[in-house]
Coordinates of C-alpha atoms in Angstrom, one line a residue:
Chain A
X18 CA -32.5 -59.5 -38.1
X19 CA -35.1 -57.0 -37.2
X20 CA -38.9 -57.6 -37.3
X21 CA -40.5 -54.3 -38.2
X22 CA -44.2 -55.2 -38.9
X23 CA -46.4 -57.9 -37.5
X24 CA -49.9 -58.7 -38.7
X25 CA -52.5 -61.2 -37.6
X26 CA -53.9 -63.1 -40.5
X27 CA -56.7 -65.7 -40.8
X28 CA -54.1 -68.5 -40.5
X29 CA -51.9 -67.0 -37.9
X30 CA -49.3 -64.2 -38.2
X31 CA -47.2 -62.5 -40.9
X32 CA -43.9 -61.0 -39.9
X33 CA -42.0 -58.5 -42.1
X34 CA -38.4 -57.6 -41.4
X35 CA -34.9 -56.9 -42.8
X36 CA -31.5 -58.3 -42.1
X37 CA -27.9 -58.8 -43.2
X38 CA -26.9 -62.2 -44.5
X39 CA -23.7 -62.1 -42.4
X40 CA -22.8 -60.3 -39.2
X41 CA -22.0 -56.7 -40.2
X42 CA -22.3 -57.7 -43.8
X43 CA -23.3 -55.5 -46.6
X44 CA -25.6 -58.0 -48.3
X45 CA -29.0 -57.1 -47.1
X46 CA -32.4 -58.7 -47.5
X47 CA -36.0 -58.1 -46.6
X48 CA -38.2 -61.0 -45.7
X49 CA -41.7 -62.2 -45.0
X50 CA -42.4 -65.0 -42.5
X51 CA -45.8 -66.8 -42.1
X52 CA -46.7 -68.6 -39.0
X53 CA -49.7 -70.5 -37.8
X54 CA -51.9 -69.2 -34.9
X55 CA -49.4 -70.8 -32.4
X56 CA -46.4 -69.1 -33.9
X57 CA -45.1 -72.2 -35.8
X58 CA -43.2 -71.1 -38.9
X59 CA -45.1 -72.1 -42.0
X60 CA -43.2 -70.3 -44.8
X61 CA -40.5 -67.8 -45.4
X62 CA -39.6 -65.6 -48.4
X63 CA -36.7 -63.2 -48.8
X64 CA -35.7 -60.6 -51.4
X65 CA -32.4 -58.8 -52.1
X66 CA -32.8 -55.2 -50.8
X67 CA -31.3 -52.8 -48.3
X68 CA -34.8 -51.4 -47.7
X69 CA -37.4 -51.8 -44.9
X70 CA -41.0 -53.0 -45.0
X71 CA -43.5 -50.2 -44.6
X72 CA -47.3 -49.8 -44.9
X73 CA -48.2 -48.3 -48.3
X74 CA -51.3 -47.6 -50.3
X75 CA -54.4 -49.3 -49.0
X76 CA -52.5 -50.9 -46.2
X77 CA -50.3 -53.0 -48.6
X78 CA -46.8 -53.8 -47.4
X79 CA -44.2 -52.2 -49.6
X80 CA -40.4 -52.0 -49.3
X81 CA -39.0 -48.5 -48.8
X82 CA -35.6 -48.5 -50.4
X83 CA -33.4 -46.3 -52.6
X84 CA -33.1 -45.9 -56.3
X85 CA -30.0 -43.9 -56.9
X86 CA -30.1 -41.2 -54.2
X87 CA -33.8 -41.0 -54.0
X88 CA -36.1 -43.0 -51.7
X89 CA -38.6 -45.3 -53.4
X90 CA -41.4 -47.6 -52.7
X91 CA -41.4 -51.0 -54.4
X92 CA -43.5 -54.2 -54.2
X93 CA -41.8 -57.0 -52.3
X94 CA -42.3 -59.5 -55.1
X95 CA -40.8 -57.1 -57.7
X96 CA -37.4 -57.5 -55.9
X97 CA -34.9 -60.3 -56.8
X98 CA -35.2 -63.4 -54.8
X99 CA -32.7 -64.2 -52.0
X100 CA -32.0 -67.7 -50.7
X101 CA -32.0 -67.5 -46.9
X102 CA -32.4 -70.2 -44.3
X103 CA -34.8 -69.5 -41.5
X104 CA -35.2 -71.8 -38.6
X105 CA -37.2 -72.5 -35.6
X106 CA -35.8 -75.1 -33.2
Chain B
X20 CA -27.1 -37.0 -84.8
X21 CA -30.3 -38.9 -85.4
X22 CA -28.7 -42.1 -84.0
X23 CA -27.9 -40.2 -80.8
X24 CA -31.4 -38.8 -80.6
X25 CA -32.9 -42.3 -80.9
X26 CA -30.4 -43.6 -78.3
X27 CA -31.3 -40.9 -75.8
X28 CA -35.0 -41.5 -76.4
X29 CA -34.6 -45.2 -75.9
X30 CA -32.5 -44.6 -72.7
X31 CA -35.2 -42.2 -71.4
X32 CA -37.9 -44.7 -72.1
X33 CA -36.0 -47.4 -70.3
X34 CA -35.5 -45.2 -67.3
X35 CA -39.2 -44.4 -67.2
X36 CA -40.1 -48.1 -67.5
X37 CA -37.6 -49.0 -64.9
X38 CA -39.0 -46.4 -62.5
X39 CA -42.5 -47.6 -63.2
X40 CA -41.4 -51.2 -62.4
X41 CA -39.8 -49.9 -59.2
X42 CA -43.0 -48.2 -58.0
X43 CA -42.9 -44.8 -56.5
X44 CA -39.5 -43.0 -56.7
X45 CA -39.1 -39.6 -55.0
X46 CA -37.7 -36.8 -57.3
X47 CA -34.9 -36.1 -54.8
X48 CA -33.0 -37.2 -51.7
X49 CA -35.1 -37.1 -48.6
X50 CA -34.5 -37.0 -44.8
X51 CA -37.9 -38.6 -44.2
X52 CA -40.5 -40.4 -46.4
X53 CA -44.0 -41.2 -45.3
X54 CA -46.0 -43.5 -47.7
X55 CA -49.7 -42.6 -47.7
X56 CA -52.6 -45.0 -47.5
X57 CA -54.3 -43.3 -50.5
X58 CA -51.1 -43.6 -52.6
X59 CA -48.2 -41.2 -53.0
X60 CA -46.0 -40.0 -50.2
X61 CA -45.0 -37.1 -48.2
X62 CA -41.4 -36.4 -47.7
X63 CA -38.9 -33.9 -46.3
X64 CA -36.2 -33.1 -48.9
X65 CA -32.5 -32.7 -48.2
X66 CA -31.2 -29.2 -48.8
X67 CA -27.7 -27.8 -49.0
X68 CA -25.2 -29.6 -46.9
X69 CA -27.9 -31.6 -45.1
X70 CA -27.5 -29.9 -41.8
X71 CA -31.1 -28.6 -41.7
X72 CA -34.3 -29.2 -43.6
X73 CA -36.9 -26.6 -44.4
X74 CA -39.7 -28.0 -46.5
X75 CA -42.4 -30.7 -46.7
X76 CA -43.5 -32.1 -50.0
X77 CA -46.3 -34.2 -51.3
X78 CA -46.0 -36.4 -54.4
X79 CA -48.6 -38.5 -56.1
X80 CA -48.2 -42.2 -57.1
X81 CA -46.0 -41.3 -60.1
X82 CA -43.7 -39.2 -57.9
X83 CA -45.0 -35.9 -59.3
X84 CA -45.0 -33.1 -56.9
X85 CA -48.5 -32.0 -55.7
X86 CA -47.4 -29.3 -53.3
X87 CA -44.3 -28.0 -51.4
X88 CA -44.6 -26.1 -48.2
X89 CA -41.8 -24.2 -46.4
X90 CA -41.5 -25.1 -42.7
X91 CA -39.5 -23.6 -39.9
X92 CA -36.0 -25.0 -40.4
X93 CA -35.1 -28.0 -38.1
X94 CA -31.8 -29.7 -37.6
X95 CA -30.9 -33.2 -38.8
X96 CA -30.6 -36.0 -38.1
X97 CA -33.6 -36.1 -35.7
X98 CA -36.7 -35.2 -37.7
X99 CA -40.1 -36.9 -37.4
X100 CA -42.8 -36.9 -40.0
X101 CA -46.2 -38.1 -38.9
X102 CA -49.8 -38.0 -40.0
X103 CA -53.0 -37.5 -38.0
X104 CA -56.5 -39.1 -38.7
X105 CA -57.8 -35.9 -40.4
X106 CA -55.0 -36.2 -43.0
X107 CA -52.8 -33.4 -41.7
X108 CA -49.1 -33.8 -41.3
X109 CA -46.9 -33.2 -38.3
X110 CA -43.2 -32.4 -38.6
X111 CA -41.3 -32.8 -35.3
X112 CA -37.8 -31.4 -35.1
X113 CA -35.2 -29.7 -33.1
X114 CA -34.3 -26.0 -33.5
X115 CA -31.0 -26.4 -31.7
X116 CA -30.7 -29.3 -29.3
X117 CA -33.1 -32.0 -28.4
X118 CA -34.6 -30.0 -25.6
X119 CA -35.8 -27.3 -27.9
X120 CA -38.4 -29.0 -30.1
X121 CA -40.8 -27.6 -32.6
X122 CA -44.0 -29.3 -33.8
X123 CA -45.4 -28.0 -37.0
X124 CA -48.9 -28.9 -38.3
X125 CA -49.6 -28.8 -42.0
X126 CA -53.0 -29.4 -43.5
X127 CA -53.6 -32.1 -46.1
X128 CA -53.6 -29.3 -48.7
X129 CA -50.2 -28.1 -47.6
X130 CA -51.1 -25.1 -45.5
X131 CA -49.1 -24.4 -42.4
X132 CA -51.7 -24.4 -39.6
X133 CA -49.8 -24.2 -36.4
X134 CA -46.3 -24.3 -35.0
X135 CA -45.7 -25.2 -31.3
X136 CA -42.4 -25.0 -29.5
X137 CA -41.5 -27.1 -26.6
X138 CA -38.7 -26.4 -24.3
X139 CA -37.3 -29.1 -22.1
X140 CA -40.6 -30.8 -21.9
X141 CA -41.4 -34.1 -23.4
X142 CA -38.9 -36.7 -24.6
X143 CA -39.3 -38.6 -26.7
X144 CA -42.4 -37.7 -28.6
X145 CA -43.9 -40.8 -30.2
X146 CA -47.1 -40.9 -32.2
X147 CA -50.1 -43.1 -31.3
X148 CA -53.1 -42.2 -33.5
X149 CA -53.8 -38.5 -33.0
X150 CA -51.7 -38.4 -29.8
X151 CA -48.1 -37.9 -29.1
X152 CA -46.6 -39.7 -26.1
X153 CA -43.7 -38.1 -24.2
X154 CA -41.8 -38.9 -21.0
X155 CA -40.9 -36.3 -18.5
X156 CA -37.6 -37.0 -16.9
X157 CA -38.1 -39.0 -13.7
X158 CA -41.8 -39.3 -14.2
X159 CA -44.2 -41.9 -15.7
X160 CA -44.9 -41.6 -19.4
X161 CA -47.3 -38.8 -20.1
X162 CA -50.0 -38.8 -22.7
X163 CA -50.5 -35.6 -24.7
X164 CA -53.2 -35.0 -27.2
X165 CA -52.0 -32.8 -30.1
X166 CA -54.1 -32.0 -33.1
X167 CA -54.8 -29.1 -35.4
X168 CA -57.2 -27.3 -33.2
X169 CA -56.3 -28.0 -29.5
X170 CA -53.4 -27.2 -27.4
X171 CA -51.2 -29.9 -25.8
X172 CA -53.5 -31.5 -23.2
X173 CA -52.4 -34.2 -20.7
X174 CA -54.7 -37.2 -20.8
X175 CA -55.5 -39.8 -18.2
X176 CA -52.5 -42.1 -18.1
X177 CA -53.0 -45.9 -17.6
X178 CA -50.2 -46.0 -15.1
X179 CA -47.5 -46.8 -17.5
X180 CA -44.4 -48.0 -15.8
X181 CA -40.9 -48.2 -17.2
X182 CA -39.4 -46.8 -20.3
X183 CA -41.7 -45.9 -23.2
X184 CA -40.5 -48.0 -26.1
X185 CA -43.0 -47.6 -28.9
X186 CA -46.4 -46.4 -29.9
X187 CA -48.3 -46.7 -33.2
X188 CA -51.8 -46.0 -34.5
X189 CA -54.1 -49.0 -34.0
X190 CA -57.8 -48.8 -35.1
X191 CA -59.3 -45.6 -33.8
X192 CA -56.8 -45.4 -31.0
X193 CA -53.2 -46.6 -30.6
X194 CA -50.9 -49.2 -29.1
X195 CA -48.4 -48.4 -26.5
X196 CA -45.4 -50.4 -25.3
X197 CA -43.3 -49.9 -22.2
X198 CA -40.6 -52.0 -20.6
X199 CA -38.7 -52.1 -17.4
X200 CA -36.1 -54.3 -15.7
X201 CA -37.8 -55.9 -12.7
X202 CA -34.8 -58.1 -11.6
X203 CA -31.5 -56.6 -12.5
X204 CA -28.5 -58.9 -12.9
X205 CA -24.8 -58.5 -13.6
X206 CA -25.2 -60.6 -16.8
X207 CA -27.5 -58.7 -19.1
X208 CA -28.9 -62.0 -20.4
X209 CA -30.0 -63.1 -16.9
X210 CA -32.0 -60.0 -15.9
X211 CA -35.8 -60.2 -15.9
X212 CA -37.6 -57.7 -18.1
X213 CA -41.3 -56.9 -17.9
X214 CA -43.0 -55.8 -21.1
X215 CA -46.3 -53.9 -20.8
X216 CA -48.6 -53.5 -23.8
X217 CA -51.7 -51.3 -23.9
X218 CA -54.4 -50.8 -26.4
X219 CA -55.6 -47.2 -25.9
X220 CA -58.8 -45.5 -27.1
X221 CA -58.6 -41.9 -28.5
X222 CA -59.3 -40.5 -25.0
X223 CA -56.1 -42.1 -23.7
X224 CA -57.9 -44.9 -21.7
X225 CA -56.5 -48.4 -21.7
X226 CA -58.9 -50.9 -23.3
X227 CA -56.6 -53.8 -23.1
X228 CA -53.4 -54.5 -21.1
X229 CA -50.9 -57.3 -20.9
X230 CA -47.9 -57.3 -18.6
X231 CA -45.5 -60.2 -19.0
X232 CA -42.0 -60.8 -17.7
X233 CA -39.2 -62.7 -19.4
X234 CA -35.5 -63.3 -18.9
X235 CA -33.3 -61.6 -21.4
X236 CA -32.1 -58.4 -22.8
X237 CA -33.9 -55.1 -22.4
X238 CA -34.5 -53.1 -25.5
X239 CA -33.7 -54.0 -29.0
X240 CA -35.0 -52.7 -32.3
X241 CA -38.0 -54.8 -32.9
X242 CA -41.1 -52.8 -32.3
X243 CA -43.7 -55.2 -33.7
X244 CA -46.9 -55.9 -31.8
X245 CA -50.5 -56.6 -32.7
X246 CA -53.6 -57.0 -30.5
X247 CA -54.7 -60.6 -31.1
X248 CA -58.1 -62.3 -31.3
X249 CA -57.4 -64.0 -27.9
X250 CA -57.8 -60.7 -26.2
X251 CA -54.1 -60.1 -25.6
X252 CA -51.1 -59.1 -27.7
X253 CA -48.7 -60.9 -29.9
X254 CA -45.3 -59.2 -30.2
X255 CA -41.6 -59.7 -30.8
X256 CA -39.2 -59.5 -28.0
X257 CA -35.4 -59.6 -27.6
X258 CA -34.1 -63.0 -26.4
X259 CA -31.3 -64.0 -24.1
X260 CA -28.7 -63.1 -26.7
X261 CA -28.6 -60.0 -28.8
X262 CA -29.4 -61.8 -32.0
X263 CA -32.2 -64.0 -30.7
X264 CA -35.8 -63.0 -31.0
X265 CA -39.0 -64.6 -29.8
X266 CA -42.6 -64.3 -31.1
X267 CA -44.7 -64.0 -27.9
X268 CA -48.4 -64.4 -27.3
X269 CA -49.5 -62.9 -24.0
X270 CA -52.8 -62.4 -22.3
X271 CA -53.3 -60.5 -19.0
X272 CA -50.1 -61.3 -17.0
X273 CA -49.5 -64.6 -18.7
X274 CA -47.4 -65.7 -21.7
X275 CA -49.5 -68.2 -23.6
X276 CA -46.8 -69.3 -25.9
X277 CA -43.5 -68.1 -27.3
X278 CA -41.5 -69.3 -30.3
X279 CA -37.9 -68.5 -31.2
X280 CA -37.1 -66.8 -34.5
X281 CA -33.7 -67.5 -35.9
X282 CA -32.0 -67.3 -39.2
X283 CA -30.2 -64.1 -39.9
X284 CA -28.2 -61.3 -38.5
X285 CA -28.9 -57.7 -37.4
X286 CA -27.9 -55.3 -40.1

């Protein structure tokens, strides 16, 4: 997985990234991880997409992906949910 | 015939609704897309066989073209599209090989303002605020200020050591990240790597520095870092294995804490 954006929030940190579900796999997801101020994972959410998180209008995080051949910007929550296990030993 | 017309109208309406639900969709394929804080996006369209690009376009939030500006052709795949604080755009590209770079400045209204050619000078050119950072072969990373009005000016350097990894705009200035191997080892996962992070003001002076060493791989693809409220930086670093990552909180020359991040694979 690749973490592409990191933000400090009131509660801790928000990490945005993208990954494949299997090594070299074609099934791609984008994800958002929330941690506390000590980096302990609090929550995780993933969506089906081959895009990457980018900073869009007003600083909002959007997913830059493709629709047909053309690049597009979509809201994270508008994408289909993906069930992905995140861990932190 | 009427049925077909209704069908086509319904299909068109569905496509429009779908596109609306998707958000902003560019009208064509693009080599680069740059979302804008005020909405819309700038992009560099593909042309012909995709060997070169020769235009910069601006679209609004509905994907409608606002302007299109011809630029000096540059070769793919290496093309950079950046934005400065005055809203102007910078297209970085190569006119032949990577040692023959052209930097083109386009105003927010789409007027070509300047075009500067570099020959065998700075590699790579990474943006940090209104600056571009480059490394001269065999020398420390060099700060260059580039904007619409001035020529390339070297700025005071904070003594950056190692390889320049990343810069990005941060507040009024920018964040700079460099790394170097301080204890080489035959096994890549046993070497010691030092990451240096700097928060720079627009004059190129370091306001905040952390320098922390860890054991593990050098490099990786995760360029995510943020100045934290503790006075240091929080960033993601590569771990001892290619697919392991750590979230690290560092201050000065100390790592305050670090947490492993696991769960998925590198695409």
